[in-house]
Amino acid sequence: MATNVLPRPVQRLIDEFARLPGIGPKSAARLTFYLLRAADDQAFDLSDALRELKERTRFCSVCFNITEEDPCLVCEDLGRDRTLLCVVEEPLDVVAIERSRAYHGLYHVLHGAISPVEGVGPEDLRIAELVERVQKGNFKEIILATNPTLEGESTALYLQRRLAGLNIRLTRLARGLPVGGDLEYTDEITLGRALEGRQEFKE
Amino acid sequence: MHIRHLSLTNFRNYGRLELDLPLGPILLHGDNAQGKTNLLEAIYYLATTRSPHADQDAQLINWIAAQSEEPIVVCRLVADVAAAAEKRQIEMRLIQEVNLSGRNGGRTFRREALVNRRKVRLMDLLGKLQVVQFLPEDMQLVTGPPGNRRRYMDITLCQIDPIYCRQLSQYNKILEQRNALLRRLAEGRGKRDVLPIFTEKLIKLGSEIFRRRAMFLANLARETHRIHYEELTEGKETVRLGYLPRLQENGGRRADELIALEQLGEWLQSHVDDADAVQARFEQALAAALPTDMVRCTTSVGPHRDDWRFWINGRNLASYGSRGQQRSAILALKLAEIHWMTKISNETPVLLLDEVVAELDEHRRALLLTYIKELHQALLTATDPGMFTKDFLRQATTMAVENGRVIPDKI
């Protein structure tokens, strides 16, 4: 049997990288040797960043987004419309909606969607917390912004049932044509939905 | 529609094939195991993304190439298709990669589909090349298990109706979710109030599938009956094709069960335009089946349990029909399928006939050949070209298939 010529710390980092999603042993070795040759600062910055990631982040106790401070900056921001709530599946969805600069309300992160096949039910998501928050809060509209997948649609439908009795306006993100898109290359379902959701054309 | 050029790389026993295909009937002849069936399989695979013969698609990759030490082996099927309005190129790639790092070690397999050199979802390839295939094993549509008849229905419909195809795939996903939920509930986990969500989605999509199948089978039944009565049996026998939708809990085996299902089929066919009525009926059926479904952890009613049957002179063809009667019914069905596809899409499909002609008697063979003349293109295989009339051979292009090579010749 061949002896392992790599020093133990090198092999250890390769193994750690290889455990990450999307990284195979070759990439893991390449990253490790890159860091081995890089300036000390860069490697230590990386290790600090990793430590901070786990030590300094937590879930916001109000919206369950990832945050450094609890409650998070969005929940604390008094400049936001506190009667508007947007429900999303993942923290990255918050980032996407913020990037649009078209939304100034609050968020609620479910951390997944209902999928019995994967063993995820409403009890595994932040749904009870959402219902409680809506009951106590002063919301006028709740936007169900789960993904337009089967699981996301089912979750939205479930939330609609749970929140229906509260006399608050429930909305769902529109589905339709991408900006800069081409009608002839759009699939029939998307085009059908876009037709259903057409709007008055006004100046 | 017709195929102008077919190009195969590492497919079955074809290492490399570049083949121009003319209009009209094309007769592929040669000894067994030379590649006649593989050529038809390639065309069928491009049209439907499924193989009628392989259990696993990886088996379609040329065996020598697949066993080689190459880190990546690509099997490529490309067809230049001429349809009435446009020309298009469709392509399938089957890719096998050696993956030393992978946790399952060894090889990974994936498929890609392209239309006009642009990558598309596999689903979007369907309908770009329309085919009707007739194989000796199609006789099992009469006597085999219901799954065969559902698959036939789905593959045929998906070639013509992309919305059906999408709905079917969504229905199957929802069904899987609902069954998983029933299992979780039986284990005492999960929440009961999630069940209505999946049940409602199942009803919506399932009713659409019921309606589209009912319409399809009504059309197919009418034409099958006509061809069978007028052209195959000269008014002596009547064949009826009945839809058996699983709109109630039903074993689907005993005569009385079949009758009950056929009545539901007739009800559906008279309500194809009434989406609300179909939804209400499916909802009722699911509610009635719920107590048993909770115990069995599966969904016992719905289009995933559908079936259809032939009746000959009022009797079940599978139990009472002779081999000859069964053969006539299948031939009538296939000819009706050509008629239906042509009517719906304004394109004649490419007909693929594998060794079928040898099994037919002279009268049926003559009828089939008159239908072939109506089509833009048909590919037939035979070990013995002698079974065809001189007249047919004069009109057809003949090609010899020898050990993975195809050589145009003249008989």
Coordinates of C-alpha atoms in Angstrom, one line a residue:
Chain A
M1 CA 0.0 0.0 0.0
A2 CA 1.2 3.5 -0.9
T3 CA 2.2 5.6 2.0
N4 CA 0.4 9.0 2.3
V5 CA 3.1 11.5 1.5
L6 CA 0.9 14.5 2.4
P7 CA 1.4 16.0 5.9
R8 CA -1.6 15.4 8.1
P9 CA -2.8 19.1 8.2
V10 CA -2.8 19.3 4.4
Q11 CA -4.8 16.1 4.1
R12 CA -7.2 17.3 6.8
L13 CA -8.0 20.5 4.9
I14 CA -8.4 18.6 1.6
D15 CA -10.9 16.2 3.3
E16 CA -12.8 19.1 4.8
F17 CA -13.2 21.0 1.5
A18 CA -14.2 17.7 -0.2
R19 CA -17.2 17.5 2.2
L20 CA -18.6 20.7 0.8
P21 CA -21.3 20.6 -1.9
G22 CA -20.1 20.9 -5.4
I23 CA -16.4 20.3 -4.5
G24 CA -14.7 17.1 -5.5
P25 CA -11.3 15.8 -4.3
K26 CA -9.5 17.5 -7.1
S27 CA -10.9 21.0 -6.4
A28 CA -10.4 20.3 -2.7
A29 CA -6.7 19.7 -3.3
R30 CA -6.4 22.7 -5.6
L31 CA -7.9 25.0 -3.0
T32 CA -5.7 23.6 -0.2
F33 CA -2.5 24.1 -2.2
Y34 CA -3.6 27.5 -3.2
L35 CA -4.0 28.4 0.5
L36 CA -0.8 26.7 1.4
R37 CA 1.1 29.0 -1.0
A38 CA -1.0 32.2 -0.3
A39 CA 0.0 34.9 2.1
D40 CA -0.6 34.0 5.7
D41 CA -3.2 36.8 6.0
Q42 CA -5.5 35.3 3.4
A43 CA -5.6 31.9 5.1
F44 CA -6.2 33.5 8.5
D45 CA -8.9 35.8 7.1
L46 CA -10.7 32.7 5.8
S47 CA -10.5 30.9 9.1
D48 CA -11.7 34.0 10.9
A49 CA -14.6 34.3 8.5
L50 CA -15.6 30.7 9.1
R51 CA -15.5 31.1 12.9
E52 CA -17.5 34.3 12.7
L53 CA -20.1 32.7 10.5
K54 CA -20.9 30.2 13.1
E55 CA -20.3 32.3 16.3
R56 CA -21.9 35.6 15.3
T57 CA -24.9 34.6 13.3
R58 CA -28.3 33.4 14.5
F59 CA -31.9 33.4 13.4
C60 CA -33.9 36.6 14.0
S61 CA -36.5 35.8 16.6
V62 CA -39.1 37.8 14.7
C63 CA -38.7 37.0 11.0
F64 CA -36.2 34.0 11.2
N65 CA -33.8 35.4 8.7
I66 CA -30.1 35.0 9.4
T67 CA -28.8 37.9 11.4
E68 CA -26.0 39.2 13.5
E69 CA -28.2 41.3 15.7
D70 CA -31.5 40.0 17.1
P71 CA -34.0 41.4 16.0
C72 CA -32.4 41.8 12.6
L73 CA -31.8 45.1 10.9
V74 CA -34.9 44.8 8.6
C75 CA -37.2 44.1 11.6
E76 CA -35.7 47.0 13.5
D77 CA -35.9 49.4 10.5
L78 CA -38.6 51.9 11.4
G79 CA -38.6 53.4 7.9
R80 CA -40.2 50.2 6.5
D81 CA -43.9 49.6 6.0
R82 CA -44.8 47.6 9.0
T83 CA -48.2 46.6 7.7
L84 CA -46.8 44.7 4.8
L85 CA -45.3 41.2 5.2
C86 CA -43.6 39.0 2.6
V87 CA -43.3 35.3 3.3
V88 CA -40.4 33.5 1.6
E89 CA -38.9 30.0 1.6
E90 CA -35.2 30.8 2.1
P91 CA -32.9 33.7 3.4
L92 CA -31.5 34.0 -0.2
D93 CA -35.1 34.9 -1.4
V94 CA -34.9 37.9 0.9
V95 CA -31.7 39.0 -0.7
A96 CA -33.3 38.6 -4.2
I97 CA -36.3 40.7 -3.2
E98 CA -34.2 43.4 -1.6
R99 CA -32.2 43.6 -4.8
S100 CA -35.3 44.5 -6.7
R101 CA -35.6 47.7 -4.5
A102 CA -39.4 47.5 -5.2
Y103 CA -40.3 46.2 -1.7
H104 CA -40.2 48.1 1.6
G105 CA -42.1 45.9 4.0
L106 CA -41.1 43.2 6.4
Y107 CA -40.2 39.5 5.8
H108 CA -40.9 36.1 7.2
V109 CA -38.5 33.2 6.3
L110 CA -40.1 29.7 6.4
H111 CA -36.8 27.8 5.9
G112 CA -38.2 25.4 3.3
A113 CA -41.5 24.3 1.7
I114 CA -43.9 21.5 2.5
S115 CA -42.8 18.3 0.8
P116 CA -43.9 15.0 2.4
V117 CA -41.6 13.1 0.1
E118 CA -38.6 14.8 1.8
G119 CA -40.3 14.4 5.1
V120 CA -41.0 18.2 5.5
G121 CA -44.4 19.1 7.0
P122 CA -45.7 22.4 8.2
E123 CA -44.4 21.5 11.7
D124 CA -40.8 21.6 10.4
L125 CA -41.2 25.1 9.0
R126 CA -41.7 28.5 10.8
I127 CA -45.4 28.4 10.1
A128 CA -46.8 28.4 13.7
E129 CA -44.5 31.4 14.3
L130 CA -45.9 33.1 11.2
V131 CA -49.5 32.6 12.3
E132 CA -48.8 33.9 15.8
R133 CA -46.9 36.9 14.4
V134 CA -49.8 37.8 12.0
Q135 CA -52.4 37.4 14.7
K136 CA -50.6 39.7 17.1
G137 CA -49.4 42.1 14.4
N138 CA -50.9 44.9 12.5
F139 CA -50.6 43.7 9.0
K140 CA -52.8 44.8 6.1
E141 CA -51.3 42.6 3.4
I142 CA -49.3 39.3 3.3
I143 CA -47.5 38.4 0.2
L144 CA -47.0 34.7 -0.2
A145 CA -43.8 34.7 -2.1
T146 CA -42.9 31.0 -2.0
N147 CA -41.4 29.5 -5.2
P148 CA -43.7 28.7 -8.2
T149 CA -42.8 25.0 -7.8
L150 CA -45.3 22.3 -6.8
E151 CA -43.9 22.4 -3.3
G152 CA -44.0 26.2 -3.1
E153 CA -47.5 26.4 -4.5
S154 CA -48.7 23.8 -2.0
T155 CA -47.1 25.7 0.8
A156 CA -48.8 28.9 -0.3
L157 CA -52.1 27.2 -0.5
Y158 CA -51.6 25.8 3.0
L159 CA -50.7 29.2 4.3
Q160 CA -53.7 30.7 2.7
R161 CA -55.9 28.2 4.6
R162 CA -54.2 28.9 7.9
L163 CA -54.4 32.7 7.5
A164 CA -57.8 33.0 5.8
G165 CA -59.8 33.7 8.9
L166 CA -57.8 36.8 9.9
N167 CA -59.4 39.2 7.5
I168 CA -56.0 40.3 6.0
R169 CA -55.4 40.7 2.3
L170 CA -53.4 37.7 1.0
T171 CA -51.5 38.0 -2.3
R172 CA -49.3 35.9 -4.4
L173 CA -46.4 37.0 -6.7
A174 CA -47.5 37.3 -10.3
R175 CA -46.2 34.7 -12.7
G176 CA -45.4 35.7 -16.3
L177 CA -42.9 36.8 -18.9
P178 CA -39.4 37.7 -18.0
V179 CA -38.3 41.3 -18.9
G180 CA -36.4 41.2 -22.2
G181 CA -38.0 37.9 -22.9
D182 CA -39.3 36.7 -26.3
L183 CA -42.9 35.5 -26.7
E184 CA -42.1 32.8 -29.2
Y185 CA -39.6 31.1 -26.8
T186 CA -41.9 31.2 -23.8
D187 CA -43.4 27.9 -22.7
E188 CA -47.2 27.5 -22.9
I189 CA -47.8 27.3 -19.2
T190 CA -46.0 30.5 -18.4
L191 CA -47.6 32.3 -21.3
G192 CA -51.0 31.0 -20.2
R193 CA -50.5 32.3 -16.7
A194 CA -49.2 35.6 -18.1
L195 CA -52.5 35.9 -20.1
E196 CA -54.6 35.1 -17.0
G197 CA -52.7 37.8 -15.1
R198 CA -52.8 40.5 -17.7
Q199 CA -53.4 44.0 -16.6
E200 CA -55.1 47.2 -17.9
F201 CA -52.7 49.1 -20.1
K202 CA -52.6 52.7 -18.8
E203 CA -50.3 55.6 -19.2
Chain B
M1 CA -43.2 15.2 -42.0
H2 CA -40.1 13.3 -42.8
I3 CA -36.5 12.8 -41.7
R4 CA -34.0 14.0 -44.3
H5 CA -30.9 12.9 -42.6
L6 CA -30.0 10.7 -39.6
S7 CA -26.7 10.8 -37.8
L8 CA -25.8 8.3 -35.1
T9 CA -22.6 8.1 -33.0
N10 CA -22.0 5.3 -30.5
F11 CA -25.6 4.2 -30.6
R12 CA -26.1 0.4 -30.1
N13 CA -24.1 -1.4 -32.8
Y14 CA -23.6 1.8 -34.8
G15 CA -20.2 3.3 -34.2
R16 CA -20.8 6.1 -36.7
L17 CA -23.6 6.4 -39.2
E18 CA -24.5 9.3 -41.6
L19 CA -27.6 8.4 -43.6
D20 CA -29.7 10.4 -46.0
L21 CA -33.3 9.2 -46.0
P22 CA -35.5 9.8 -49.0
L23 CA -39.3 10.4 -49.1
G24 CA -41.6 7.4 -49.4
P25 CA -41.3 3.9 -48.1
I26 CA -37.9 2.7 -47.1
L27 CA -37.2 -1.0 -46.7
L28 CA -34.3 -2.0 -44.5
H29 CA -33.4 -5.6 -45.1
G30 CA -30.7 -7.8 -43.9
D31 CA -30.0 -10.8 -41.6
N32 CA -30.8 -10.7 -37.9
A33 CA -28.6 -8.8 -35.4
Q34 CA -27.2 -6.4 -38.1
G35 CA -28.9 -3.2 -36.8
K36 CA -32.3 -2.9 -38.6
T37 CA -34.3 -2.7 -35.3
N38 CA -31.6 -0.4 -33.8
L39 CA -32.1 2.1 -36.6
L40 CA -35.9 2.3 -35.9
E41 CA -35.2 2.4 -32.2
A42 CA -33.0 5.5 -32.7
I43 CA -35.7 7.3 -34.6
Y44 CA -38.3 6.4 -32.0
Y45 CA -36.0 7.5 -29.2
L46 CA -35.6 10.9 -30.8
A47 CA -39.3 11.3 -31.1
T48 CA -40.3 10.1 -27.7
T49 CA -37.1 10.1 -25.5
R50 CA -37.9 6.5 -24.6
S51 CA -36.7 3.2 -25.9
P52 CA -39.2 0.4 -26.6
H53 CA -36.5 -2.2 -26.0
A54 CA -33.9 -1.1 -23.3
D55 CA -34.7 -1.3 -19.6
Q56 CA -32.1 1.4 -18.9
D57 CA -31.1 4.1 -21.3
A58 CA -27.4 3.6 -20.6
Q59 CA -27.8 0.3 -22.5
L60 CA -28.3 2.3 -25.7
I61 CA -24.6 3.5 -25.7
N62 CA -22.5 1.4 -28.0
W63 CA -21.1 -1.4 -25.9
I64 CA -17.5 -1.2 -27.1
A65 CA -17.5 2.6 -26.5
A66 CA -19.1 2.2 -23.1
Q67 CA -16.5 -0.4 -22.0
S68 CA -13.6 1.7 -23.1
E69 CA -11.3 3.5 -20.7
E70 CA -12.4 6.9 -22.1
P71 CA -13.3 9.3 -19.2
I72 CA -16.3 10.5 -21.2
V73 CA -18.4 8.6 -23.8
V74 CA -21.1 10.4 -25.7
C75 CA -23.8 8.6 -27.7
R76 CA -25.4 11.1 -30.1
L77 CA -28.5 10.9 -32.2
V78 CA -29.3 13.7 -34.6
A79 CA -32.1 14.0 -37.1
D80 CA -32.8 16.7 -39.7
V81 CA -36.6 16.8 -39.8
A82 CA -38.7 18.5 -42.5
A83 CA -42.1 19.5 -41.3
A84 CA -44.8 21.2 -43.3
A85 CA -43.9 24.7 -42.1
E86 CA -40.3 24.5 -41.1
K87 CA -37.1 22.4 -41.1
R88 CA -35.6 21.6 -37.7
Q89 CA -32.7 19.6 -36.3
I90 CA -33.3 17.5 -33.2
E91 CA -30.7 15.9 -31.1
M92 CA -30.3 13.6 -28.1
R93 CA -27.1 13.0 -26.2
L94 CA -26.5 10.2 -23.8
I95 CA -23.4 10.9 -21.8
Q96 CA -21.5 8.5 -19.6
E97 CA -18.8 9.9 -17.5
V98 CA -16.2 8.1 -15.4
N99 CA -16.4 9.7 -12.0
L100 CA -13.6 8.4 -9.8
S101 CA -14.5 10.8 -6.9
G102 CA -18.2 10.2 -6.9
R103 CA -19.6 8.6 -3.8
N104 CA -21.3 5.9 -5.8
G105 CA -18.0 5.5 -7.6
G106 CA -17.6 4.5 -11.2
R107 CA -19.9 5.9 -13.9
T108 CA -22.5 8.6 -14.1
F109 CA -25.1 8.9 -16.8
R110 CA -27.1 11.8 -18.1
R111 CA -29.2 12.8 -21.1
E112 CA -29.4 16.1 -23.0
A113 CA -31.9 17.2 -25.6
L114 CA -31.3 19.9 -28.3
V115 CA -33.6 21.5 -30.8
N116 CA -31.8 23.5 -33.5
R117 CA -28.6 23.2 -31.5
R118 CA -30.1 24.8 -28.4
K119 CA -30.4 22.8 -25.2
V120 CA -34.0 22.2 -24.2
R121 CA -35.7 20.2 -21.5
L122 CA -36.3 16.6 -22.6
M123 CA -40.1 17.3 -22.5
D124 CA -39.7 20.0 -25.1
L125 CA -38.3 17.5 -27.6
L126 CA -41.6 15.7 -27.8
G127 CA -43.7 16.5 -30.9
K128 CA -40.7 17.9 -32.8
L129 CA -40.7 14.6 -34.7
Q130 CA -43.9 12.6 -34.8
V131 CA -43.8 8.9 -35.2
V132 CA -46.2 5.9 -35.1
Q133 CA -44.5 2.7 -34.3
F134 CA -45.8 -0.8 -34.9
L135 CA -43.8 -3.7 -33.4
P136 CA -44.7 -7.4 -33.1
E137 CA -44.9 -7.0 -29.3
D138 CA -47.7 -4.4 -29.7
M139 CA -50.0 -7.4 -29.8
Q140 CA -49.5 -7.4 -26.0
L141 CA -51.5 -4.2 -25.9
V142 CA -54.5 -6.4 -26.1
T143 CA -53.5 -9.1 -23.5
G144 CA -50.8 -7.4 -21.4
P145 CA -51.0 -5.5 -18.1
P146 CA -52.8 -2.1 -17.9
G147 CA -49.4 -0.3 -17.5
N148 CA -48.6 -1.1 -21.2
R149 CA -51.9 0.5 -22.4
R150 CA -51.4 3.6 -20.2
R151 CA -47.8 4.0 -21.6
Y152 CA -49.1 3.7 -25.2
M153 CA -51.8 6.3 -24.5
D154 CA -49.3 8.7 -22.8
I155 CA -46.5 8.4 -25.4
T156 CA -49.0 9.0 -28.2
L157 CA -50.7 11.9 -26.6
C158 CA -47.5 13.6 -25.5
Q159 CA -46.2 13.7 -29.1
I160 CA -49.2 15.9 -30.0
D161 CA -50.2 17.7 -26.8
P162 CA -47.4 19.4 -24.9
I163 CA -49.8 20.6 -22.2
Y164 CA -51.0 17.1 -21.5
C165 CA -47.3 16.1 -21.1
R166 CA -46.7 18.8 -18.6
Q167 CA -49.8 18.0 -16.6
L168 CA -49.0 14.3 -16.5
S169 CA -45.6 15.0 -15.1
Q170 CA -47.0 17.4 -12.5
Y171 CA -49.7 14.9 -11.6
N172 CA -47.2 12.2 -11.0
K173 CA -45.2 14.5 -8.7
I174 CA -48.3 15.5 -6.7
L175 CA -49.3 11.8 -6.5
E176 CA -45.9 10.9 -5.1
Q177 CA -46.3 13.7 -2.5
R178 CA -49.8 12.6 -1.5
N179 CA -48.8 9.0 -1.1
A180 CA -45.7 10.0 1.0
L181 CA -48.1 12.1 3.2
L182 CA -50.5 9.1 3.6
R183 CA -47.5 7.0 4.8
R184 CA -46.4 9.7 7.2
L185 CA -49.9 10.0 8.6
A186 CA -50.1 6.2 9.0
E187 CA -46.8 6.4 11.0
G188 CA -48.4 9.0 13.2
R189 CA -46.2 11.8 11.9
G190 CA -47.3 14.7 9.6
K191 CA -50.3 16.9 9.8
R192 CA -53.7 15.9 8.6
D193 CA -54.6 19.4 7.4
V194 CA -51.9 19.2 4.7
L195 CA -53.8 16.4 3.0
P196 CA -56.6 18.5 1.4
I197 CA -53.9 20.7 -0.2
F198 CA -52.4 17.8 -2.1
T199 CA -55.8 16.2 -2.7
E200 CA -57.1 19.4 -4.4
K201 CA -54.1 19.7 -6.6
L202 CA -54.5 16.0 -7.5
I203 CA -58.2 16.6 -8.4
K204 CA -57.4 19.6 -10.7
L205 CA -54.6 18.0 -12.6
G206 CA -56.2 14.5 -12.6
S207 CA -59.4 15.8 -14.1
E208 CA -57.5 17.4 -16.9
I209 CA -55.8 14.1 -17.7
F210 CA -59.1 12.2 -17.5
R211 CA -60.7 14.7 -20.0
R212 CA -57.8 14.7 -22.4
R213 CA -57.6 10.9 -22.4
A214 CA -61.3 10.6 -22.9
M215 CA -61.2 12.9 -25.9
F216 CA -58.2 11.1 -27.4
L217 CA -59.7 7.6 -26.9
A218 CA -63.1 8.6 -28.3
N219 CA -61.4 9.9 -31.5
L220 CA -59.2 6.8 -31.7
A221 CA -62.2 4.5 -31.1
R222 CA -64.3 6.0 -33.8
E223 CA -61.6 5.6 -36.5
T224 CA -60.4 2.2 -35.2
H225 CA -64.0 0.9 -35.5
R226 CA -64.4 2.3 -39.0
I227 CA -61.1 0.9 -40.4
H228 CA -61.8 -2.5 -38.7
Y229 CA -65.4 -2.7 -39.9
E230 CA -65.1 -1.3 -43.5
E231 CA -61.5 -2.2 -44.5
L232 CA -60.4 -5.2 -42.5
T233 CA -63.5 -7.4 -42.0
E234 CA -65.8 -6.2 -44.8
G235 CA -68.6 -5.5 -42.4
K236 CA -68.5 -8.8 -40.6
E237 CA -67.1 -7.8 -37.2
T238 CA -67.3 -4.8 -35.0
V239 CA -64.5 -3.8 -32.6
R240 CA -65.1 -1.3 -29.8
L241 CA -62.4 0.5 -27.9
G242 CA -63.6 1.4 -24.4
Y243 CA -62.0 3.8 -21.9
L244 CA -61.9 2.5 -18.3
P245 CA -61.1 5.5 -16.2
R246 CA -60.3 4.7 -12.5
L247 CA -63.0 7.1 -11.2
Q248 CA -64.1 4.6 -8.6
E249 CA -62.5 2.0 -6.4
N250 CA -62.5 -1.0 -8.6
G251 CA -60.5 -4.2 -9.1
G252 CA -60.6 -3.7 -12.8
R253 CA -60.5 -7.4 -13.5
R254 CA -64.0 -9.1 -13.2
A255 CA -66.5 -8.6 -15.9
D256 CA -68.9 -6.6 -13.7
E257 CA -66.0 -4.3 -12.7
L258 CA -65.1 -3.7 -16.3
I259 CA -68.7 -2.9 -17.1
A260 CA -68.8 -0.4 -14.3
L261 CA -65.6 1.3 -15.4
E262 CA -66.7 1.4 -19.1
Q263 CA -69.9 3.2 -18.0
L264 CA -67.7 5.7 -16.3
G265 CA -65.7 6.0 -19.5
E266 CA -68.8 6.7 -21.5
W267 CA -69.9 9.3 -18.8
L268 CA -66.5 11.0 -19.1
Q269 CA -66.6 11.0 -22.9
S270 CA -70.0 12.8 -22.7
H271 CA -68.6 15.3 -20.2
V272 CA -65.2 16.2 -21.8
D273 CA -66.2 19.8 -22.0
D274 CA -67.5 20.0 -18.4
A275 CA -64.4 20.4 -16.3
D276 CA -66.4 21.1 -13.1
A277 CA -68.4 17.9 -13.4
V278 CA -65.3 15.8 -13.9
Q279 CA -63.6 17.5 -10.9
A280 CA -66.6 16.9 -8.7
R281 CA -66.8 13.2 -9.7
F282 CA -63.0 12.7 -9.1
E283 CA -63.3 14.5 -5.8
Q284 CA -66.2 12.2 -4.8
A285 CA -64.2 9.1 -5.8
L286 CA -61.1 10.2 -3.8
A287 CA -63.3 10.9 -0.7
A288 CA -65.0 7.5 -0.9
A289 CA -61.6 5.8 -1.2
L290 CA -59.9 7.8 1.6
P291 CA -60.6 5.3 4.4
T292 CA -58.9 2.4 2.5
D293 CA -56.2 4.7 1.1
M294 CA -55.3 5.8 4.7
V295 CA -54.7 2.1 5.5
R296 CA -52.9 1.2 2.4
C297 CA -50.9 4.4 2.2
T298 CA -51.6 4.8 -1.5
T299 CA -54.1 6.5 -3.8
S300 CA -56.4 3.9 -5.3
V301 CA -58.4 6.0 -7.7
G302 CA -57.1 8.4 -10.4
P303 CA -55.8 8.4 -13.9
H304 CA -52.6 6.6 -12.8
R305 CA -54.8 3.5 -12.6
D306 CA -56.6 4.0 -15.9
D307 CA -57.0 1.3 -18.5
W308 CA -58.7 0.8 -21.9
R309 CA -59.9 -2.4 -23.6
F310 CA -61.1 -3.8 -26.9
W311 CA -64.4 -5.5 -27.3
I312 CA -65.0 -7.7 -30.3
N313 CA -68.7 -8.2 -31.3
G314 CA -69.5 -7.2 -27.7
R315 CA -67.0 -9.6 -26.0
N316 CA -63.7 -8.9 -24.3
L317 CA -61.1 -9.3 -27.0
A318 CA -58.4 -10.3 -24.5
S319 CA -60.3 -13.2 -23.2
Y320 CA -62.5 -14.3 -26.2
G321 CA -60.7 -13.1 -29.3
S322 CA -58.6 -15.3 -31.6
R323 CA -55.0 -14.3 -32.4
G324 CA -56.2 -13.2 -35.8
Q325 CA -58.9 -11.0 -34.3
Q326 CA -56.4 -9.5 -31.9
R327 CA -54.0 -8.8 -34.8
S328 CA -56.7 -7.1 -36.8
A329 CA -57.7 -4.9 -33.9
I330 CA -54.2 -3.7 -33.3
L331 CA -53.6 -3.0 -37.0
A332 CA -56.8 -1.0 -37.0
L333 CA -55.7 0.9 -33.9
K334 CA -52.3 1.8 -35.5
L335 CA -53.9 3.0 -38.7
A336 CA -56.4 5.0 -36.6
E337 CA -53.4 6.5 -34.7
I338 CA -51.9 7.7 -38.0
H339 CA -55.2 9.2 -39.0
W340 CA -55.6 10.9 -35.7
M341 CA -52.1 12.4 -35.6
T342 CA -52.5 13.7 -39.2
K343 CA -55.8 15.2 -38.4
I344 CA -54.7 17.0 -35.2
S345 CA -51.3 18.2 -36.2
N346 CA -51.7 18.6 -40.0
E347 CA -48.6 16.6 -40.4
T348 CA -48.3 13.0 -41.4
P349 CA -46.2 11.0 -38.8
V350 CA -43.2 8.9 -39.8
L351 CA -44.3 5.3 -39.6
L352 CA -41.9 2.7 -38.1
L353 CA -42.7 -0.9 -38.8
D354 CA -40.4 -3.5 -37.4
E355 CA -40.9 -7.0 -38.8
V356 CA -44.6 -6.5 -38.6
V357 CA -45.3 -7.1 -42.2
A358 CA -44.2 -10.8 -41.9
E359 CA -46.9 -11.5 -39.4
L360 CA -49.8 -10.2 -41.5
D361 CA -51.7 -12.2 -44.1
E362 CA -52.0 -10.9 -47.6
H363 CA -55.2 -8.9 -47.2
R364 CA -54.0 -7.0 -44.1
R365 CA -50.5 -6.5 -45.7
A366 CA -52.1 -5.0 -48.7
L367 CA -54.2 -2.6 -46.6
L368 CA -51.2 -1.5 -44.6
L369 CA -49.2 -0.8 -47.7
T370 CA -52.0 1.4 -49.1
Y371 CA -51.8 3.5 -46.0
I372 CA -48.1 3.7 -46.3
K373 CA -48.4 5.3 -49.7
E374 CA -50.4 8.2 -48.1
L375 CA -47.5 9.0 -45.8
H376 CA -44.5 11.2 -46.5
Q377 CA -42.1 8.6 -45.1
A378 CA -42.2 5.1 -43.6
L379 CA -39.4 2.8 -42.5
L380 CA -39.9 -0.9 -42.6
T381 CA -37.6 -3.8 -41.7
A382 CA -37.7 -7.3 -43.0
T383 CA -35.2 -10.2 -43.2
D384 CA -36.8 -11.4 -46.4
P385 CA -37.7 -8.7 -49.0
G386 CA -39.4 -11.4 -51.0
M387 CA -42.6 -11.0 -49.0
F388 CA -43.2 -7.7 -50.7
T389 CA -44.9 -7.4 -54.1
K390 CA -42.8 -6.3 -57.1
D391 CA -45.0 -3.2 -57.3
F392 CA -44.2 -2.2 -53.7
L393 CA -40.5 -2.8 -54.1
R394 CA -40.4 -0.6 -57.3
Q395 CA -41.8 2.3 -55.3
A396 CA -39.7 1.8 -52.2
T397 CA -36.1 2.7 -51.5
T398 CA -34.3 -0.4 -50.4
M399 CA -31.3 -0.4 -48.1
A400 CA -29.2 -3.3 -46.9
V401 CA -28.2 -3.3 -43.2
E402 CA -25.0 -5.2 -42.5
N403 CA -23.1 -5.1 -39.2
G404 CA -23.8 -1.4 -38.4
R405 CA -23.6 -0.2 -41.9
V406 CA -26.5 0.9 -44.2
I407 CA -26.0 0.5 -47.9
P408 CA -28.6 1.7 -50.4
D409 CA -29.3 -0.9 -53.1
K410 CA -31.9 -1.9 -55.6
I411 CA -34.0 -5.0 -55.4

